Coordinates of N, CA and C in Angstrom, one line a residue:
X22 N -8.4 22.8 8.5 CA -7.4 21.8 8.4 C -7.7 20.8 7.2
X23 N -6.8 20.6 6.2 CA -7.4 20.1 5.7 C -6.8 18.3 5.9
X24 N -7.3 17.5 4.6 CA -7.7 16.2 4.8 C -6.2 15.3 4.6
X25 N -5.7 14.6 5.8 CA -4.8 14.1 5.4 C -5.1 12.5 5.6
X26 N -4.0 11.9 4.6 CA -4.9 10.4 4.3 C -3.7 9.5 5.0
X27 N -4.6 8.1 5.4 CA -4.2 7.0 6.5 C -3.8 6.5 5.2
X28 N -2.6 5.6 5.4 CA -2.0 4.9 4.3 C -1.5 3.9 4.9
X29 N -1.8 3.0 4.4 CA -1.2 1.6 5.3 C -0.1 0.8 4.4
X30 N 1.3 0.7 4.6 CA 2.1 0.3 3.9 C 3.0 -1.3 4.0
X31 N 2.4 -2.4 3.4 CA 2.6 -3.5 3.4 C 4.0 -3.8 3.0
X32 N 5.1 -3.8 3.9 CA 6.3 -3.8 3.3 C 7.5 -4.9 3.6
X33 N 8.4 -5.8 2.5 CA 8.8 -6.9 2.8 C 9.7 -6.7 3.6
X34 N 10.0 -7.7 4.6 CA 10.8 -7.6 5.3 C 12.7 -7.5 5.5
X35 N 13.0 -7.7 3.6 CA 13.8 -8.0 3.2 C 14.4 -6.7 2.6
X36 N 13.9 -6.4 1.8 CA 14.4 -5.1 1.2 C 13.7 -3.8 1.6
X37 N 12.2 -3.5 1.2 CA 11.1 -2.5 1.1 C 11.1 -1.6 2.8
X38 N 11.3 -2.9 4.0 CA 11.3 -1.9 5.3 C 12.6 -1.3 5.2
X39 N 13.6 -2.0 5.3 CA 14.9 -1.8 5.0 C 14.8 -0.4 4.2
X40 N 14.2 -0.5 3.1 CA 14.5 0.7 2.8 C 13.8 2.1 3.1
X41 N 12.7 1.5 4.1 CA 12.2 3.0 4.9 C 12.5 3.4 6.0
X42 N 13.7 1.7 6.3 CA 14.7 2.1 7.7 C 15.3 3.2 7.0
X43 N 16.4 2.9 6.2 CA 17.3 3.7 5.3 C 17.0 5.3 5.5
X44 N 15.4 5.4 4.6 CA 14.5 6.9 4.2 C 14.5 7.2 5.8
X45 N 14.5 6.8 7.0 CA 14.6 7.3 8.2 C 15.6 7.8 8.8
X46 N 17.0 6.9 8.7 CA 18.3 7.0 9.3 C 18.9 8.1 8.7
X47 N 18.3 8.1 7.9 CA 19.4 9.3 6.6 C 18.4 10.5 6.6
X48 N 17.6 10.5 7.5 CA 16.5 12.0 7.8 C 16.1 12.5 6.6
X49 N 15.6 11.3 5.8 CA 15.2 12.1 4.7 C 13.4 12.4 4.8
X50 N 13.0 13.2 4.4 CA 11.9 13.9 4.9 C 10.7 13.4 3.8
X51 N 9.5 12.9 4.4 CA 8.7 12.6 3.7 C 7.3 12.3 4.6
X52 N 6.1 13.1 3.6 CA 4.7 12.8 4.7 C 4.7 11.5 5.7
X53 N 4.3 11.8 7.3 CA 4.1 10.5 8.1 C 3.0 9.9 7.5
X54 N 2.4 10.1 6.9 CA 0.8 9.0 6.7 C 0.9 7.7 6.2
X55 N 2.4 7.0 6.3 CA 2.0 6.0 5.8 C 2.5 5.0 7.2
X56 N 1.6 4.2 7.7 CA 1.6 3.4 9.2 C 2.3 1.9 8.4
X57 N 3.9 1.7 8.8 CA 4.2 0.6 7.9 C 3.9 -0.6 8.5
X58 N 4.0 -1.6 7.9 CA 3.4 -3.5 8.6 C 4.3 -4.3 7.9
X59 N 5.5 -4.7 8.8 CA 6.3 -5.4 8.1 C 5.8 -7.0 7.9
X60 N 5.4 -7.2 6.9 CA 5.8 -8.5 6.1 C 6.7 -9.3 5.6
X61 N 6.9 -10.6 5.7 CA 7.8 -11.4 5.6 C 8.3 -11.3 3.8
X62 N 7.2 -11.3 2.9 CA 7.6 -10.8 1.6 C 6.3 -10.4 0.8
X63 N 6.5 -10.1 -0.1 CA 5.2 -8.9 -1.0 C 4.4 -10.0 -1.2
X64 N 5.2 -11.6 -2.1 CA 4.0 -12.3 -2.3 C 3.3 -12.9 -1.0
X65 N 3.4 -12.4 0.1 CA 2.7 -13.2 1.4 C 1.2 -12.0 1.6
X66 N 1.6 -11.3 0.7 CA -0.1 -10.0 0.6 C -0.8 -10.7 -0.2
X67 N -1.9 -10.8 0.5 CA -3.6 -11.2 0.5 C -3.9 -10.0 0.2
X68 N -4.8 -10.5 -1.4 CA -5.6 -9.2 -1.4 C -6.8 -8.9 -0.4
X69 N -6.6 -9.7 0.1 CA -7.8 -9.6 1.6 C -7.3 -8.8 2.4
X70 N -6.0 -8.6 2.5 CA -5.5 -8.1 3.4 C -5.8 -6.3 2.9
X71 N -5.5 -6.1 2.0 CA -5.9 -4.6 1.1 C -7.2 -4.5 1.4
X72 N -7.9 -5.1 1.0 CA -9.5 -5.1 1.6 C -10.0 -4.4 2.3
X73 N -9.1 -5.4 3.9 CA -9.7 -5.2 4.9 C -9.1 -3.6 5.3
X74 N -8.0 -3.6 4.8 CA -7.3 -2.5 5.2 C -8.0 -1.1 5.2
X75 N -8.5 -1.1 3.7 CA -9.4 -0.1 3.3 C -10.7 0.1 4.3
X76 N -11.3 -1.3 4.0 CA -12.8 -1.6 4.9 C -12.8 -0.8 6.6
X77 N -11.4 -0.9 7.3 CA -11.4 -0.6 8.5 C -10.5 0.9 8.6
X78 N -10.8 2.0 7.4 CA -10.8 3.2 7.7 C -9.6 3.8 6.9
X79 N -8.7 2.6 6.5 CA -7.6 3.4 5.5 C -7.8 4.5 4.3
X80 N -7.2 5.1 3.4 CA -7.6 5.5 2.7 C -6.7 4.8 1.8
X81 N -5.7 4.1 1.8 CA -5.1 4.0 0.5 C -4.0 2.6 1.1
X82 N -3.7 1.8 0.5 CA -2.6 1.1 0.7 C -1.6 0.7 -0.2
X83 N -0.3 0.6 -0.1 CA 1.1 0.7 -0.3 C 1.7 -0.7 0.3
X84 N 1.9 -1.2 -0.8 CA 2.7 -2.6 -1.0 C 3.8 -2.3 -1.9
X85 N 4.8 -3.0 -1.0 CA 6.1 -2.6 -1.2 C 6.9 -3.8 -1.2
X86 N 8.0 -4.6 -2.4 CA 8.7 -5.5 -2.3 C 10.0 -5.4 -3.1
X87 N 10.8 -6.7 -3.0 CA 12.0 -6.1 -3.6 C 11.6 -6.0 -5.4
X88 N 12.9 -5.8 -5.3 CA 12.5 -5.7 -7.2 C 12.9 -7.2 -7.8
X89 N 11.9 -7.1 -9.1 CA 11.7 -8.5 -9.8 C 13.1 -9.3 -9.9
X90 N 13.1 -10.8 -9.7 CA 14.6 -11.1 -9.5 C 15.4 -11.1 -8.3
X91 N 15.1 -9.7 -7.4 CA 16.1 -9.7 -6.3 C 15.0 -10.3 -4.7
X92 N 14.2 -11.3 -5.2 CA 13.4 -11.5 -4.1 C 14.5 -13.0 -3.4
X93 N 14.2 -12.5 -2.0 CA 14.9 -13.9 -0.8 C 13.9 -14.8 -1.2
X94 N 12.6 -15.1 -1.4 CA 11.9 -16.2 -1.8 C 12.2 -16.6 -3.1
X95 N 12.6 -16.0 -3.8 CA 13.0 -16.2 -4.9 C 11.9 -15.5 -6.3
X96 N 10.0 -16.2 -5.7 CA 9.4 -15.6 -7.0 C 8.6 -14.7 -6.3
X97 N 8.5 -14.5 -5.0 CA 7.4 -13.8 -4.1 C 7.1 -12.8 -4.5
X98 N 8.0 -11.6 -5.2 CA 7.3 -10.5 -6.1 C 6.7 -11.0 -6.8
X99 N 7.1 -11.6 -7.6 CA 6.2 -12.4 -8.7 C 4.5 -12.3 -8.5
X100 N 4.7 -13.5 -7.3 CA 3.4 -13.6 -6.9 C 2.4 -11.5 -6.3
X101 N 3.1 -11.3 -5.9 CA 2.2 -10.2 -5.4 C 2.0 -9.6 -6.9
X102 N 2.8 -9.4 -7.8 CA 2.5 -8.7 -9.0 C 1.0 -9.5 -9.5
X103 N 1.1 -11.1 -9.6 CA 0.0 -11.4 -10.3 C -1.3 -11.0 -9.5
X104 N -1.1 -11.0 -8.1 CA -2.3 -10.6 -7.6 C -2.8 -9.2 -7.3
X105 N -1.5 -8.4 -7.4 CA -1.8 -7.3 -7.6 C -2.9 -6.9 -8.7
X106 N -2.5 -7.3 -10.2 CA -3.4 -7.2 -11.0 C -4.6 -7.8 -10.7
X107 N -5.0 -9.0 -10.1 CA -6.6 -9.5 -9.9 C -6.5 -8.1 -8.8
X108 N -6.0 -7.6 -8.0 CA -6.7 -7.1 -7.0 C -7.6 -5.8 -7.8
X109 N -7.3 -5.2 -8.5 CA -6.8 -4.0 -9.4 C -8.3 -4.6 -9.9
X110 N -8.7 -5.5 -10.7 CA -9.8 -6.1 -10.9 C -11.2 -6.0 -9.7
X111 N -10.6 -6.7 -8.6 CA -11.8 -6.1 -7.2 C -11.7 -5.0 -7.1
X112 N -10.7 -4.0 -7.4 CA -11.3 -3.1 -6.4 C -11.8 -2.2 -7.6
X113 N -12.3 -2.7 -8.9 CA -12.9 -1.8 -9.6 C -14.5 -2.6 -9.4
X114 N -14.7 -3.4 -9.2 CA -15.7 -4.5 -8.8 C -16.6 -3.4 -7.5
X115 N -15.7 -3.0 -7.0 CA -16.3 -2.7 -5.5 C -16.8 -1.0 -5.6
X116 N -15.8 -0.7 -6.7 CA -16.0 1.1 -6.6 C -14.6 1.9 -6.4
X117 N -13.9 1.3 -5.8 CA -12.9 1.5 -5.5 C -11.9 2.2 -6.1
X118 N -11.2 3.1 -6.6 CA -10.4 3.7 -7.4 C -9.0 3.3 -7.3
X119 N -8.4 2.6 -8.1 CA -7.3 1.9 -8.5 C -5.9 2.8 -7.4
X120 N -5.8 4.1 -7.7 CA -4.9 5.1 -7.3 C -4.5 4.9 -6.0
X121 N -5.9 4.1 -5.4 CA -5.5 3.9 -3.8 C -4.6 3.0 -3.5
X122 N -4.4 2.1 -3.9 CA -3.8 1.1 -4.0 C -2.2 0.7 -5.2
X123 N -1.1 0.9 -4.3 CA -0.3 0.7 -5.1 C 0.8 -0.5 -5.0
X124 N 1.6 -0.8 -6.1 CA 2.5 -1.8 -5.5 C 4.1 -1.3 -6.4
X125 N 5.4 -1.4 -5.2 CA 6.3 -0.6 -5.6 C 7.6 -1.5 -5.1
X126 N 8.3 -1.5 -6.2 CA 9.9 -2.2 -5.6 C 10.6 -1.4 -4.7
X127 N 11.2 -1.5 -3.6 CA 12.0 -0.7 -3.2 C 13.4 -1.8 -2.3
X128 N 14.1 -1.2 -3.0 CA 15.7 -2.2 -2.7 C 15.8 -1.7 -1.0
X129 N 16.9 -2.7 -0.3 CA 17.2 -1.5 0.8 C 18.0 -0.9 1.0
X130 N 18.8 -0.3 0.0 CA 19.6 1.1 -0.7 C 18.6 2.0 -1.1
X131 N 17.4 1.7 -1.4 CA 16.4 3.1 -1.8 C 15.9 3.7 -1.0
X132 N 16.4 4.2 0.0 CA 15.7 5.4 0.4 C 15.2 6.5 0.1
X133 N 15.8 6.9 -0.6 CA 15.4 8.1 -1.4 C 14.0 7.4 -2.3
X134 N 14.3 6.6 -2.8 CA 13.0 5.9 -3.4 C 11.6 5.7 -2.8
X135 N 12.3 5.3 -1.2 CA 11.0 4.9 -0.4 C 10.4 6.2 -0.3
X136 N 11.2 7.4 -0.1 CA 10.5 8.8 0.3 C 9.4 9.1 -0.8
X137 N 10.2 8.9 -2.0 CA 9.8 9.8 -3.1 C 8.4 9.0 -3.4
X138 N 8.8 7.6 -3.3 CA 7.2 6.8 -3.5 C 6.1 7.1 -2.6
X139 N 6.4 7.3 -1.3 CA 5.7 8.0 -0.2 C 4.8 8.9 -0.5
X140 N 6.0 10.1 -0.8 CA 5.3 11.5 -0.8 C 4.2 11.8 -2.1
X141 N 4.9 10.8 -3.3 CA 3.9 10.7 -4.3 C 2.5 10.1 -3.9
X142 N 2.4 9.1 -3.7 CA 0.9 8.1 -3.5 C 0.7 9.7 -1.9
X143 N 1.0 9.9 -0.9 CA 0.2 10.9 -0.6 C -0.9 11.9 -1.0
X144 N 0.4 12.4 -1.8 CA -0.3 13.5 -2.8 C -1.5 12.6 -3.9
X145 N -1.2 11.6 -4.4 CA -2.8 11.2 -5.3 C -4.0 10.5 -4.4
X146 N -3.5 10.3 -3.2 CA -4.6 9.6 -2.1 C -5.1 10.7 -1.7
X147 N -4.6 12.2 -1.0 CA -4.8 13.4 -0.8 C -5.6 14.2 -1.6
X148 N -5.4 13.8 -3.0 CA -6.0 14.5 -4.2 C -7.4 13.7 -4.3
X149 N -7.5 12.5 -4.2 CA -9.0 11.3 -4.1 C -9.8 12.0 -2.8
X150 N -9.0 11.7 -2.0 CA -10.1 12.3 -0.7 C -10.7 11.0 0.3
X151 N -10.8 11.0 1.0 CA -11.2 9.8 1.9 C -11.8 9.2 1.3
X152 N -11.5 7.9 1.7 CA -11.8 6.4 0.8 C -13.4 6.2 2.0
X153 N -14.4 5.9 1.2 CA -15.6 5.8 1.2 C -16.0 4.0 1.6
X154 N -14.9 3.2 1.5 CA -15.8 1.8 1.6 C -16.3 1.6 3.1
X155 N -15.0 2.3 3.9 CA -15.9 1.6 5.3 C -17.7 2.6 5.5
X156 N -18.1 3.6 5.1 CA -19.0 4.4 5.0 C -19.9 3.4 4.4
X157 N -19.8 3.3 3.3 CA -20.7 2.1 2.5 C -20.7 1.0 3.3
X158 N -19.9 -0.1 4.0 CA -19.8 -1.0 4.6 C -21.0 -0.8 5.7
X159 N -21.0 0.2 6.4 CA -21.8 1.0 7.4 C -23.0 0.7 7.1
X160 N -23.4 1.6 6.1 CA -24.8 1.7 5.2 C -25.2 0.5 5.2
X161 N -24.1 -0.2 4.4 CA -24.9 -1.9 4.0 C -25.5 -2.1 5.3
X162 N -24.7 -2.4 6.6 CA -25.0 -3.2 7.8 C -26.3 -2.8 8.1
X163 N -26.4 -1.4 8.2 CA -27.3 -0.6 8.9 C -28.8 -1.1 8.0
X164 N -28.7 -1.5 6.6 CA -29.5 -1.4 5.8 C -30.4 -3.0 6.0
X165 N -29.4 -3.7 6.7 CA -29.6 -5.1 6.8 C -30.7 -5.3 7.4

């Protein structure tokens, strides 16, 4: 059997779930691996929160908000974009390979969007292979 990957999907409450209600109601078909967490909006993601996500066994996480402009907070993508890029910065800091970690607009008319973003980041988290930090995390403790 081979290796299928935990993906944890940080998604705003506004548009992004909405649109993986949508990708569900309309049976559109795409890998289960991604365990969604609705969020109030993209910019309310801590990169701490990606972190920890990884740290406690994920292999990849998926942040999801509306698109630039169409945020209910008004600049909250905004904000997740700037920290998106510092995050993109730790997790090369850590070892981390960028691919695990994505951040995606999705309206809540995209369904088809949510699927297709799904099934893609599957396939390149799939392609990486289990994410190694909580293993290291391990090591360190153990090493303490």
């Amino acid at each position: 059997m081979g290796f299928e990957p935990r993906i944890v999907g940080l998604l705003c409450n506004w548009c992004s779930y909405t649109g993986a209600d949508l990708a569900g109601t309309s049976r559109l078909r795409y890998p289960p691996n991604v365990r969604p967490v609705r969020v109030m909006c993209s910019g309310r993601v801590d990169p701490t929160f990606v972190l920890k996500a990884l740290a406690e066994g994920a292999d990849g996480v998926l942040v999801c908000g509306c698109h630039p402009g169409d945020c209910h907070y008004l600049e909250g993508n905004y904000k997740a974009l700037a920290r998106f890029r510092l995050l993109q910065r730790l997790l090369d800091d850590f070892g981390i390979e960028r691919e695990r970690v994505r951040l995606e607009w999705v309206s809540a008319s995209e369904g088809q969007r949510f699927a297709d973003v799904v099934r893609q980041m599957t396939e390149d988290v799939r392609r990486l292979g289990p994410c190694r930090v909580r293993y290291r995390l391990d090591l360190d403790t153990v090493e303490r």
